[in-house]
CSV table of C-alpha atoms in Angstrom, one decimal:
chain,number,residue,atom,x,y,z
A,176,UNK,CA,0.0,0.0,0.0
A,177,UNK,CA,2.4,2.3,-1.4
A,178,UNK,CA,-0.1,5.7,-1.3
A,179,UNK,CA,-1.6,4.8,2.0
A,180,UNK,CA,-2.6,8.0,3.4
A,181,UNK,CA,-2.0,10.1,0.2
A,182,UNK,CA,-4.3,12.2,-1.8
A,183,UNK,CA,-4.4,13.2,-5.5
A,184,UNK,CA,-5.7,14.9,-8.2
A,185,UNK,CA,-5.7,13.6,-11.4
A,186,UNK,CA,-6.0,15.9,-14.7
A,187,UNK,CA,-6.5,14.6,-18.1
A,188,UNK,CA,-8.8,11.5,-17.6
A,189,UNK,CA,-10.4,11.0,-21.3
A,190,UNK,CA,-11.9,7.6,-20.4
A,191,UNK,CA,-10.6,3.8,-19.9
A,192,UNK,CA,-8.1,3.9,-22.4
A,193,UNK,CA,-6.5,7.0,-21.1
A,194,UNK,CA,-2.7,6.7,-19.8
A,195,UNK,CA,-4.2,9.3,-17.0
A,196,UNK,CA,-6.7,6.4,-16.0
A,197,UNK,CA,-4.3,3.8,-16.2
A,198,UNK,CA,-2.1,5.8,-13.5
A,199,UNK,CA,-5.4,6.5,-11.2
A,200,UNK,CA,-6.2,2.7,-10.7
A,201,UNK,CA,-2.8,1.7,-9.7
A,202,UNK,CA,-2.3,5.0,-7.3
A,203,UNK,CA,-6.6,3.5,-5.8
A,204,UNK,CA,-5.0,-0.1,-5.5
A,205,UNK,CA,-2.3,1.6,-3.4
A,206,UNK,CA,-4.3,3.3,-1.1
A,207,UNK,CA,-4.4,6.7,-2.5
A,208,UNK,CA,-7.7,9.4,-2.3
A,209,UNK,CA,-8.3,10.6,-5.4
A,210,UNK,CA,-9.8,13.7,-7.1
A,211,UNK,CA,-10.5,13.7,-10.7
A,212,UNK,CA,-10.6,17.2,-12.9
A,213,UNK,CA,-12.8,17.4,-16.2
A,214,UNK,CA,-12.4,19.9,-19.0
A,215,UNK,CA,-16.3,19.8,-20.6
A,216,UNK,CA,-19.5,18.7,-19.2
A,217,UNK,CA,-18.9,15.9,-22.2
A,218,UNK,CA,-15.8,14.5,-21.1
A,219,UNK,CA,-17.1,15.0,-17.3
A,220,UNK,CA,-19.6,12.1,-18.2
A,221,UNK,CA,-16.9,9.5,-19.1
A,222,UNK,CA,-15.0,10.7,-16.2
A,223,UNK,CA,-18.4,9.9,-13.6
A,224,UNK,CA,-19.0,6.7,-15.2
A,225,UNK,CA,-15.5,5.6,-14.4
A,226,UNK,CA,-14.6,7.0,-11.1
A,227,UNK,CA,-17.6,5.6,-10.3
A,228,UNK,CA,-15.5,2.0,-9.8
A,229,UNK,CA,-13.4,4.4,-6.8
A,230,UNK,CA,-15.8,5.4,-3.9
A,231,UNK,CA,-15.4,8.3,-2.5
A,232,UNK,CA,-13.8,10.5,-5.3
A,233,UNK,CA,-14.1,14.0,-5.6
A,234,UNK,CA,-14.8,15.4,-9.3
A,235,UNK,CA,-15.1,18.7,-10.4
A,236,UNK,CA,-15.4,20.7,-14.0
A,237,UNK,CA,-12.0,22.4,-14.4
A,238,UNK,CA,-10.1,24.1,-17.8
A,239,UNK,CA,-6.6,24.2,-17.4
A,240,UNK,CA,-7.2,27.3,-19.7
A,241,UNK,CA,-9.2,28.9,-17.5
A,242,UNK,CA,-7.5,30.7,-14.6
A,243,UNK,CA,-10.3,31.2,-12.5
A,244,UNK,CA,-11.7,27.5,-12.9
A,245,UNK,CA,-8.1,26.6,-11.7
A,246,UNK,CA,-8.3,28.6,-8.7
A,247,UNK,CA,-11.9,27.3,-8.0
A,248,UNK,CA,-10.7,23.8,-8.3
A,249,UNK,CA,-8.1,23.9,-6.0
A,250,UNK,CA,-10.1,26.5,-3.5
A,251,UNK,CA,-12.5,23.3,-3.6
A,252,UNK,CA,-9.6,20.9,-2.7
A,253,UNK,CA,-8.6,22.7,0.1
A,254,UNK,CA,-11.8,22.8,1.7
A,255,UNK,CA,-12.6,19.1,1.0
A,256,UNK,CA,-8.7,18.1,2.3
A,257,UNK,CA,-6.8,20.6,3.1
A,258,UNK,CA,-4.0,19.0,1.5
A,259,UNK,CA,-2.3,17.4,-1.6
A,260,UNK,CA,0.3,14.9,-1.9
A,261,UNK,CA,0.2,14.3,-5.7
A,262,UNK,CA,-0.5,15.8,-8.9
A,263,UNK,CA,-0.5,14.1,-12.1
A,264,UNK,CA,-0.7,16.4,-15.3
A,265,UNK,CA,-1.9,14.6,-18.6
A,266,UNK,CA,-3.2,17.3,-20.4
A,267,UNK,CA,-2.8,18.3,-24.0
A,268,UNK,CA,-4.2,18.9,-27.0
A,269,UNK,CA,-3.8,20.9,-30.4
A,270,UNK,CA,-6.1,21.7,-33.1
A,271,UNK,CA,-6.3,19.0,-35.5
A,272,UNK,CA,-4.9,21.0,-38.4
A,273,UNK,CA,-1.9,21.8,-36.9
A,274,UNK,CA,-1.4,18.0,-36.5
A,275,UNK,CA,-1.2,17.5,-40.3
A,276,UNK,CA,1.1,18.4,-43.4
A,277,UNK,CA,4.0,20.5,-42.0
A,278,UNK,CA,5.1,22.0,-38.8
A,279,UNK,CA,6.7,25.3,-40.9
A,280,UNK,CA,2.8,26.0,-41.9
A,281,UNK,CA,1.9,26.0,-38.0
A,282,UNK,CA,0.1,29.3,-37.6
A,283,UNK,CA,0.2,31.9,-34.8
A,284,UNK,CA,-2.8,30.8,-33.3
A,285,UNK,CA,-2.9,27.0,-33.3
A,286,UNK,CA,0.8,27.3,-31.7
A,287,UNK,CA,-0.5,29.6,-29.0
A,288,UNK,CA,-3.4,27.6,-28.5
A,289,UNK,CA,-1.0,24.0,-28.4
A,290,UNK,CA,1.5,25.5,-26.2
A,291,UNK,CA,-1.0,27.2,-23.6
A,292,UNK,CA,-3.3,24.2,-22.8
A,293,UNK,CA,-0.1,21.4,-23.4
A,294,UNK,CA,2.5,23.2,-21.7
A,295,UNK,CA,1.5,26.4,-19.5
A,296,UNK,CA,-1.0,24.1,-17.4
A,297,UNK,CA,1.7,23.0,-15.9
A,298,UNK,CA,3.3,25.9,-13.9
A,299,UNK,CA,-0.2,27.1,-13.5
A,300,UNK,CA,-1.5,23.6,-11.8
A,301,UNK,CA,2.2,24.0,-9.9
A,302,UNK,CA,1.2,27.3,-8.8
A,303,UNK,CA,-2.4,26.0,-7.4
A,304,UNK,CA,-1.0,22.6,-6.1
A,305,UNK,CA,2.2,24.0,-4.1
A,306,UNK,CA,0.2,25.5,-1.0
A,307,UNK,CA,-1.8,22.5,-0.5
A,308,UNK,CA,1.7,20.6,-0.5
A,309,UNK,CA,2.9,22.5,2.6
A,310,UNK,CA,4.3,18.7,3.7
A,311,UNK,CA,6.1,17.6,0.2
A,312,UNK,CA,4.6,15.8,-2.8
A,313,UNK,CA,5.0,14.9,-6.3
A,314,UNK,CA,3.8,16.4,-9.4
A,315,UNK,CA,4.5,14.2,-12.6
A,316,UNK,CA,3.9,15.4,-16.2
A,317,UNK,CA,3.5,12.8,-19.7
A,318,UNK,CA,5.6,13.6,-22.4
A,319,UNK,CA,6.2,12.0,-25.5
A,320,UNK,CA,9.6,11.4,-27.5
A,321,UNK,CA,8.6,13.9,-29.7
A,322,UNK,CA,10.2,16.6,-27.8
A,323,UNK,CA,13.1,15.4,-28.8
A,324,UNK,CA,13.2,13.9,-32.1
A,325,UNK,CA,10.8,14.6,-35.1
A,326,UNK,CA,8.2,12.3,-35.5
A,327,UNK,CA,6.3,12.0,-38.1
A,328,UNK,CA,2.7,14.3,-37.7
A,329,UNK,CA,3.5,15.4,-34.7
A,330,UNK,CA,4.6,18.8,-35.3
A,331,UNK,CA,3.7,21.6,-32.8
A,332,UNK,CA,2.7,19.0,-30.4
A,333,UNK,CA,6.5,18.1,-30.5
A,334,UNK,CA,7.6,21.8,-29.6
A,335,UNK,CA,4.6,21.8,-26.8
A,336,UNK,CA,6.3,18.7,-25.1
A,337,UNK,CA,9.7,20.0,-25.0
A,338,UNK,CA,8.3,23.5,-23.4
A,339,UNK,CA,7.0,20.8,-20.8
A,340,UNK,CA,9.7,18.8,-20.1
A,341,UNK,CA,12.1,22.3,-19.6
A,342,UNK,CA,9.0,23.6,-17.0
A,343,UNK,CA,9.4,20.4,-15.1
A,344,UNK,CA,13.7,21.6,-15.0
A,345,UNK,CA,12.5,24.9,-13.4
A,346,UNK,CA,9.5,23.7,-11.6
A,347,UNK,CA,11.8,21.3,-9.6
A,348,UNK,CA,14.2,23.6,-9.3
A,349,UNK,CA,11.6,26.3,-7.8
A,350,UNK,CA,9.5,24.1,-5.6
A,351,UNK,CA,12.4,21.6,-4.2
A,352,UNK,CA,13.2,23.5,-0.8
A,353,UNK,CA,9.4,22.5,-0.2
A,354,UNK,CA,10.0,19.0,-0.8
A,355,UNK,CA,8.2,19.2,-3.5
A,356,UNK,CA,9.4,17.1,-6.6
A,357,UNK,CA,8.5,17.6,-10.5
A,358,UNK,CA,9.1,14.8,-13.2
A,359,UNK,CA,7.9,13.7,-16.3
A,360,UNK,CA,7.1,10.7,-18.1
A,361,UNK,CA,7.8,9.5,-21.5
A,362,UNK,CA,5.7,6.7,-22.1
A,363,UNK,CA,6.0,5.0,-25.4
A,364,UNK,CA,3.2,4.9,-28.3
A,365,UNK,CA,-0.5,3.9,-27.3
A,366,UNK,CA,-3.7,3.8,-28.2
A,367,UNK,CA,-5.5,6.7,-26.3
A,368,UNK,CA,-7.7,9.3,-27.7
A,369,UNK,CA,-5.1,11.4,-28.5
A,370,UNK,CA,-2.9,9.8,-30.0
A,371,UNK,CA,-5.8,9.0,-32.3
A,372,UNK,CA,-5.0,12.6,-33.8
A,373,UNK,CA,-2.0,11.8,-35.2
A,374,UNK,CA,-1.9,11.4,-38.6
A,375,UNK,CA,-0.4,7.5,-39.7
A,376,UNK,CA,0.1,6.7,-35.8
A,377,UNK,CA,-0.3,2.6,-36.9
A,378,UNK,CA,2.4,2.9,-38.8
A,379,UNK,CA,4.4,4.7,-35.9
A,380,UNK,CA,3.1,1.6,-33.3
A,381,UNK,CA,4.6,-0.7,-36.0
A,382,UNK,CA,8.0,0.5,-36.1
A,383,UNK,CA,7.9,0.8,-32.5
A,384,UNK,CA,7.0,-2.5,-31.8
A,385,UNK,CA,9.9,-3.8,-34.5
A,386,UNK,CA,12.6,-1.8,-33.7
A,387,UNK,CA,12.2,-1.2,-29.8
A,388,UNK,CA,14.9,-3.1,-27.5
A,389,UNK,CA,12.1,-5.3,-25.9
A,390,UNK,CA,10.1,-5.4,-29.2
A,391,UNK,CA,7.0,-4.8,-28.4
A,392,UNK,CA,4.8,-2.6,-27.4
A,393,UNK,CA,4.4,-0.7,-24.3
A,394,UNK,CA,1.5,-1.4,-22.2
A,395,UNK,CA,-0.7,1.0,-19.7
A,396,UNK,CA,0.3,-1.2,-16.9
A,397,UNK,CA,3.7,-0.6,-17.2
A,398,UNK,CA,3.8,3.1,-17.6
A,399,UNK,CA,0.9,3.2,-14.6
A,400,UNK,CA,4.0,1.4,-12.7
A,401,UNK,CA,6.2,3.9,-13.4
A,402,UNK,CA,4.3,6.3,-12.3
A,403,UNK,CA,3.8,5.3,-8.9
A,404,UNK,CA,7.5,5.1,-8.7
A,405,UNK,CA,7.9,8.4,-9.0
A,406,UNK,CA,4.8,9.6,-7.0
A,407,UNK,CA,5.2,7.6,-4.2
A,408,UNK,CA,7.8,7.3,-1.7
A,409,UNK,CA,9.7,5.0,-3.5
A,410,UNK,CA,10.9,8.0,-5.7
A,411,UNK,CA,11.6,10.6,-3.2
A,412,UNK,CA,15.0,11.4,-4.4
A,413,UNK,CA,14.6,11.8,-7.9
A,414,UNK,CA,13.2,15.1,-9.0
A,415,UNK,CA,13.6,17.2,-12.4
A,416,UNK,CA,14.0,14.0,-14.2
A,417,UNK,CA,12.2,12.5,-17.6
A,418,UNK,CA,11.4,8.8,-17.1
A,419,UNK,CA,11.4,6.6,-20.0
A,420,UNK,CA,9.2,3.9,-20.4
A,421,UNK,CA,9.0,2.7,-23.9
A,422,UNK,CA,11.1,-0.4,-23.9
A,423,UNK,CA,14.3,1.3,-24.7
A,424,UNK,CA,13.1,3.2,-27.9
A,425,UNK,CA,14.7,6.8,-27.0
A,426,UNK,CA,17.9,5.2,-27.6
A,427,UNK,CA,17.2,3.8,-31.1
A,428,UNK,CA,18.2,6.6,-33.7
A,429,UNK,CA,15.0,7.2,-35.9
């Protein structure tokens, strides 16, 4: 019971398939409380009907876009709890267009948009999370490899992950003299409803599966298992980091 005693909100839950959902059950199995965050009334649905399994969850509409639903969500932690021992980002998203052809055609807006709701949302659920983490705690971001290779259709998404995996750098830099720890978490390619956006993403899972160390694919289970690591106890002195886990495939030249 690795989270006994801990509480956490989770942001970025899409539904079963979700990496975000993956990393909820296994943080439940351990013993953790959990809160769940939804960005629309329709994606708050999928997120009912699942949490639905863990009694006792707290759930609440909140855009990472939004200051003041950020503050509300939080304002509504701290009056439930009164504390927060974990954080788990796994929020992103870029209009559809800027997923396709080229990233030189990216316009103004459709970066703004990617890098705001991908990348900002970070420091700003930092900033919200920190004084409910007067004790410590862990806040742990997904990334992708795309931040640091090109892949194929992922474009701006690519440039949005490396922003994110810099603010983690700083984050942990600003908020570890309140034994508070930042990391990320570079799972390999799955099935999830966004990576659905991504334009020949079969083919991508292919040569994943045939040129990865391990080959084969990476499952939910094990990147829910690396999470844990690195939220609970068990990764207290690691902060600022990216951990890998997509059987080996960062080191494999593209």
């Amino acid at each position: 019971m690795l989270m006994q005693g801990k509480r956490g909100l989770i942001v970025g839950v899409a539904n079963k398939r979700s990496i975000a959902w993956a990393i909820a059950q296994r943080c439940h199995e351990q013993g953790a409380e959990l809160a769940f965050s939804y960005q629309s009334e329709r994606l708050g649905e999928n997120v009912k009907e699942l949490t639905a399994e863990i009694p006792g969850s707290v759930l609440f509409q909140m855009d990472v876009s939004d200051d003041a639903q950020v503050k509300a969500g939080f304002d509504l932690l701290k009056s439930k709890w009164g504390k927060l021992d974990f954080l788990v980002h796994a929020v992103a998203y870029a209009p559809r267009q800027a997923l396709e052809g080229d990233f030189v055609s990216t316009t103004r807006e459709d970066f703004r948009v990617a890098l705001d709701v991908s990348a900002y949302s970070l420091p700003v659920l930092a900033h919200g999370a920190k004084d409910l983490m007067a004790g410590g705690g862990s806040i742990i971001a997904l990334s992708y490899l795309g931040s640091e290779r090109v892949m194929p259709n992922y474009n701006v998404m690519g440039v949005a992950k490396a922003a994110l995996e810099s603010s983690v750098r700083y984050l942990a830099s600003d908020l570890g003299p309140g034994g508070i720890r930042v990391n990320a978490l570079s799972a390999g390619p799955i099935k999830t409803l966004a990576s659905s956006g991504i334009g020949g993403f079969s083919t991508i899972l292919d040569h994943h599966r045939n040129h990865a160390p391990l080959r084969k694919l990476v499952e939910l289970e094990e990147v829910a298992d690396g999470a844990l690591f690195l939220l609970s106890d068990m990764g207290r002195g690691v902060t600022g980091q990216v951990l890998y886990v997509d059987g080996g495939y960062n080191i494999m030249a593209i």
